[in-house]
CSV table of C-alpha atoms in Angstrom, one decimal:
chain,number,residue,atom,x,y,z
A,232,GLU,CA,43.1,8.7,-50.9
A,233,VAL,CA,39.9,9.4,-49.0
A,234,GLN,CA,38.4,12.8,-50.0
A,235,LEU,CA,35.3,14.5,-48.7
A,236,VAL,CA,34.4,17.9,-50.3
A,237,GLU,CA,31.5,19.8,-48.9
A,238,SER,CA,29.6,22.5,-50.8
A,239,GLY,CA,26.4,24.5,-50.6
A,240,GLY,CA,27.1,26.8,-47.7
A,241,GLY,CA,26.3,30.5,-47.8
A,242,LEU,CA,24.3,33.3,-46.3
A,243,VAL,CA,20.6,32.7,-45.6
A,244,LYS,CA,17.9,34.6,-43.8
A,245,PRO,CA,16.3,33.2,-40.6
A,246,GLY,CA,13.6,30.8,-41.5
A,247,GLY,CA,15.2,30.0,-44.9
A,248,SER,CA,16.5,26.8,-46.3
A,249,LEU,CA,19.8,25.5,-47.6
A,250,ARG,CA,21.0,22.2,-48.9
A,251,LEU,CA,24.6,21.0,-48.2
A,252,SER,CA,26.3,18.4,-50.3
A,253,CYS,CA,29.4,16.3,-49.7
A,254,ALA,CA,31.2,14.6,-52.6
A,255,ALA,CA,33.1,11.5,-51.5
A,256,SER,CA,35.9,9.7,-53.3
A,257,GLY,CA,38.8,7.4,-52.6
A,258,PHE,CA,36.7,4.7,-50.8
A,259,THR,CA,33.6,2.6,-51.3
A,260,PHE,CA,31.1,5.2,-50.2
A,261,SER,CA,28.2,2.7,-50.1
A,262,SER,CA,29.9,0.7,-47.4
A,263,TYR,CA,30.2,3.4,-44.8
A,264,SER,CA,27.9,5.3,-42.5
A,265,MET,CA,28.4,9.1,-42.7
A,266,ASN,CA,28.0,12.1,-40.4
A,267,TRP,CA,27.5,15.8,-40.3
A,268,VAL,CA,29.3,17.7,-37.6
A,269,ARG,CA,29.1,21.4,-37.1
A,270,GLN,CA,31.2,24.1,-35.4
A,271,ALA,CA,29.8,27.5,-34.6
A,272,PRO,CA,32.3,30.4,-34.9
A,273,GLY,CA,34.9,30.2,-32.1
A,274,LYS,CA,33.1,27.3,-30.5
A,275,GLY,CA,33.5,23.6,-30.2
A,276,LEU,CA,32.3,20.6,-32.3
A,277,GLU,CA,28.7,19.4,-32.3
A,278,TRP,CA,27.4,16.2,-33.8
A,279,VAL,CA,24.4,16.9,-36.1
A,280,SER,CA,23.3,13.8,-37.9
A,281,SER,CA,24.3,10.3,-39.1
A,282,ILE,CA,23.1,8.0,-41.8
A,283,SER,CA,23.9,4.3,-42.2
A,284,SER,CA,25.4,2.9,-45.4
A,285,SER,CA,22.0,1.9,-46.9
A,286,SER,CA,20.1,4.8,-45.3
A,287,SER,CA,18.2,2.3,-43.1
A,288,TYR,CA,19.2,4.1,-39.9
A,289,ILE,CA,19.1,7.9,-39.6
A,290,TYR,CA,19.7,9.9,-36.5
A,291,TYR,CA,19.6,13.6,-35.5
A,292,ALA,CA,20.7,15.8,-32.7
A,293,ASP,CA,17.8,17.2,-30.7
A,294,SER,CA,18.8,20.7,-31.8
A,295,VAL,CA,18.0,20.0,-35.4
A,296,LYS,CA,15.4,17.2,-35.3
A,297,GLY,CA,12.4,18.1,-37.4
A,298,ARG,CA,14.2,20.8,-39.3
A,299,PHE,CA,17.2,19.0,-40.9
A,300,THR,CA,17.1,16.0,-43.2
A,301,ILE,CA,20.1,13.8,-44.0
A,302,SER,CA,20.2,11.7,-47.1
A,303,ARG,CA,22.6,10.1,-49.4
A,304,ASP,CA,22.9,8.9,-53.0
A,305,ASN,CA,25.3,5.9,-53.2
A,306,ALA,CA,25.2,5.9,-57.0
A,307,LYS,CA,26.6,9.5,-56.9
A,308,ASN,CA,28.9,9.0,-53.9
A,309,SER,CA,27.2,11.9,-52.3
A,310,LEU,CA,25.9,12.9,-48.9
A,311,TYR,CA,23.3,15.7,-48.3
A,312,LEU,CA,21.9,17.8,-45.5
A,313,GLN,CA,18.7,19.6,-46.2
A,314,MET,CA,18.3,22.4,-43.6
A,315,ASN,CA,15.0,24.1,-43.2
A,316,SER,CA,13.6,26.7,-40.8
A,317,LEU,CA,17.2,27.9,-40.2
A,318,ARG,CA,18.0,29.9,-37.1
A,319,ALA,CA,20.8,32.2,-36.1
A,320,GLU,CA,22.2,29.5,-33.8
A,321,ASP,CA,22.6,27.2,-36.9
A,322,THR,CA,25.4,29.5,-38.1
A,323,ALA,CA,28.5,27.2,-38.2
A,324,VAL,CA,31.0,25.4,-40.4
A,325,TYR,CA,29.4,22.1,-41.4
A,326,TYR,CA,31.7,19.2,-41.8
A,327,CYS,CA,31.0,15.9,-43.5
A,328,ALA,CA,32.8,13.0,-41.9
A,329,ARG,CA,33.1,9.3,-42.8
A,330,ASP,CA,32.1,7.0,-39.9
A,331,LYS,CA,34.4,4.3,-38.6
A,332,GLY,CA,31.5,2.3,-37.1
A,333,VAL,CA,28.0,1.2,-38.2
A,334,SER,CA,25.5,3.6,-36.7
A,335,GLY,CA,27.4,6.9,-36.8
A,336,GLY,CA,29.0,9.1,-34.2
A,337,SER,CA,32.5,7.7,-34.9
A,338,PRO,CA,34.1,10.1,-37.4
A,339,ASP,CA,37.4,9.1,-38.9
A,340,TYR,CA,37.9,11.1,-42.1
A,341,TRP,CA,36.7,14.7,-42.3
A,342,GLY,CA,36.0,17.2,-45.1
A,343,GLN,CA,37.2,20.8,-45.1
A,344,GLY,CA,33.8,22.1,-44.2
A,345,THR,CA,31.3,24.6,-45.6
A,346,LEU,CA,30.2,27.8,-43.8
A,347,VAL,CA,26.5,28.4,-43.2
A,348,THR,CA,25.6,31.9,-42.0
A,349,VAL,CA,22.0,32.6,-40.9
A,350,SER,CA,21.5,36.3,-40.6
A,351,SER,CA,19.0,38.9,-41.8
B,11,GLN,CA,22.5,15.1,-22.0
B,12,ALA,CA,25.9,14.4,-20.4
B,13,VAL,CA,28.5,17.0,-20.2
B,14,VAL,CA,32.1,16.2,-21.3
B,15,THR,CA,34.8,18.2,-19.7
B,16,GLN,CA,38.3,19.1,-20.8
B,17,GLU,CA,40.9,21.5,-19.6
B,18,PRO,CA,40.4,24.8,-21.3
B,19,SER,CA,44.1,25.3,-21.9
B,20,LEU,CA,47.4,23.7,-21.3
B,21,THR,CA,51.0,24.7,-22.0
B,22,VAL,CA,53.9,22.4,-22.7
B,23,SER,CA,57.6,23.1,-23.5
B,24,PRO,CA,59.1,21.8,-26.7
B,25,GLY,CA,60.2,18.3,-26.1
B,26,GLY,CA,58.1,18.0,-23.0
B,27,THR,CA,55.2,15.8,-22.0
B,28,VAL,CA,51.6,16.8,-21.4
B,29,THR,CA,48.4,14.9,-20.6
B,30,LEU,CA,45.0,16.1,-21.7
B,31,THR,CA,42.0,14.6,-20.0
B,32,CYS,CA,38.3,14.1,-20.9
B,33,GLY,CA,35.8,13.6,-18.1
B,34,SER,CA,32.1,12.8,-18.0
B,35,SER,CA,29.4,14.3,-15.9
B,36,THR,CA,27.8,10.8,-15.6
B,37,GLY,CA,30.8,9.3,-13.8
B,38,ALA,CA,34.0,7.5,-14.7
B,39,VAL,CA,34.9,7.2,-18.4
B,40,THR,CA,35.4,3.6,-19.4
B,41,SER,CA,36.4,1.9,-22.6
B,42,GLY,CA,32.6,1.5,-23.2
B,43,HIS,CA,32.5,5.2,-23.9
B,44,TYR,CA,34.8,4.5,-26.9
B,45,PRO,CA,36.8,7.7,-26.4
B,46,TYR,CA,38.0,9.6,-29.5
B,47,TRP,CA,40.5,12.4,-29.7
B,48,PHE,CA,40.7,15.0,-32.5
B,49,GLN,CA,43.3,17.7,-33.3
B,50,GLN,CA,42.2,20.9,-34.9
B,51,LYS,CA,44.6,23.7,-36.1
B,52,PRO,CA,43.3,27.2,-36.8
B,53,GLY,CA,41.4,27.4,-40.1
B,54,GLN,CA,41.6,23.6,-40.6
B,55,ALA,CA,39.2,20.8,-40.3
B,56,PRO,CA,39.5,18.4,-37.3
B,57,ARG,CA,41.7,15.4,-37.7
B,58,THR,CA,41.1,12.2,-35.9
B,59,LEU,CA,44.1,11.1,-33.8
B,60,ILE,CA,42.8,8.4,-31.5
B,61,TYR,CA,39.8,6.1,-31.6
B,62,ASP,CA,38.3,3.6,-29.1
B,63,THR,CA,40.5,4.8,-26.2
B,64,SER,CA,44.0,4.1,-27.6
B,65,ASN,CA,43.9,3.1,-31.2
B,66,LYS,CA,45.9,5.3,-33.7
B,67,HIS,CA,45.3,6.0,-37.3
B,68,SER,CA,48.0,5.6,-39.8
B,69,TRP,CA,48.7,9.4,-39.7
B,70,THR,CA,48.8,9.7,-36.0
B,71,PRO,CA,52.3,10.6,-34.8
B,72,ALA,CA,53.8,8.1,-32.5
B,73,ARG,CA,54.3,10.7,-29.8
B,74,PHE,CA,50.5,10.8,-29.2
B,75,SER,CA,48.9,8.0,-27.1
B,76,GLY,CA,45.5,7.5,-25.6
B,77,SER,CA,44.5,5.8,-22.4
B,78,LEU,CA,42.2,5.8,-19.4
B,79,LEU,CA,43.5,7.6,-16.4
B,80,GLY,CA,41.9,8.2,-13.0
B,81,GLY,CA,38.3,7.8,-14.4
B,82,LYS,CA,38.9,9.9,-17.4
B,83,ALA,CA,40.1,9.4,-21.0
B,84,ALA,CA,43.6,10.8,-21.5
B,85,LEU,CA,45.6,11.9,-24.4
B,86,THR,CA,49.4,12.1,-23.7
B,87,LEU,CA,51.8,13.9,-25.9
B,88,SER,CA,55.4,12.9,-25.3
B,89,GLY,CA,58.1,15.0,-26.9
B,90,ALA,CA,55.9,18.0,-28.0
B,91,GLN,CA,56.7,19.7,-31.2
B,92,PRO,CA,55.8,23.2,-32.3
B,93,GLU,CA,53.4,21.8,-34.8
B,94,ASP,CA,51.4,20.1,-32.1
B,95,GLU,CA,50.1,23.5,-31.0
B,96,ALA,CA,46.3,23.1,-31.7
B,97,GLU,CA,42.9,22.6,-30.2
B,98,TYR,CA,42.2,19.1,-29.0
B,99,TYR,CA,38.7,17.7,-28.7
B,100,CYS,CA,37.5,14.4,-27.2
B,101,LEU,CA,34.3,12.6,-28.0
B,102,LEU,CA,32.5,10.1,-25.8
B,103,SER,CA,29.7,7.7,-26.8
B,104,TYR,CA,26.8,7.0,-24.4
B,105,SER,CA,24.5,4.0,-24.7
B,106,GLY,CA,21.3,4.6,-26.4
B,107,ALA,CA,19.3,3.9,-29.5
B,108,ARG,CA,21.1,6.4,-31.6
B,109,PRO,CA,24.6,7.8,-31.9
B,110,ASP,CA,24.5,9.3,-28.4
B,111,VAL,CA,27.8,11.1,-28.7
B,112,VAL,CA,29.0,14.3,-27.0
B,113,PHE,CA,32.1,16.3,-27.7
B,114,GLY,CA,34.2,17.9,-25.0
B,115,GLY,CA,34.6,21.7,-25.1
B,116,GLY,CA,38.2,21.4,-26.3
B,117,THR,CA,41.7,22.0,-24.9
B,118,LYS,CA,43.9,24.7,-26.4
B,119,LEU,CA,47.4,23.4,-26.3
B,120,THR,CA,50.3,25.8,-26.5
B,121,VAL,CA,53.8,24.7,-27.1
B,122,LEU,CA,56.0,27.3,-25.6
């Protein structure tokens, strides 16, 4: 059974940093591209970032480019999102999602999400 | 960036049929947009129902189907059940050097 478990969310002040993790199991993690998708409270879904299976291709939404860094450790079956210079508008539930395709942007399995709150 | 539009809300009677649509500000939606459909119930993570216009996952109930209709992507629910009450999001892919994907704003489906 595919499982994705996010962690690392919490309350952080504007300008602060946070690192999210996603632990994957039930599939060959190293064979799949992965995504981060977020959802602000009461709002819709927004694609944030994708990383290919070998980390050769990495993509970001314009809204987070230069502030967020996606990475993965295939030996640990883990996906990460380093978030720096956080803003109030980054407040959201962040979902880790396995990709159906090669380059990202095609989520099939989703984790349960972790809430990030940016507030003073 | 393109804008993907969905009906804000729809209501269907139990056992009835309803079609949700997903349009693009750039023009007609085609199979080349690889439309996806997701279901999200309150307090839960999204669940992928349909990928690449009309393909179902193993967990997708047979009463859901995806298609292209009148220049839009469409999700049809035939024989609505109370448990189908949820928010439904579509996702379209646009050509580019990166995952150029845009989610629609979502449709709140009420089964009443």
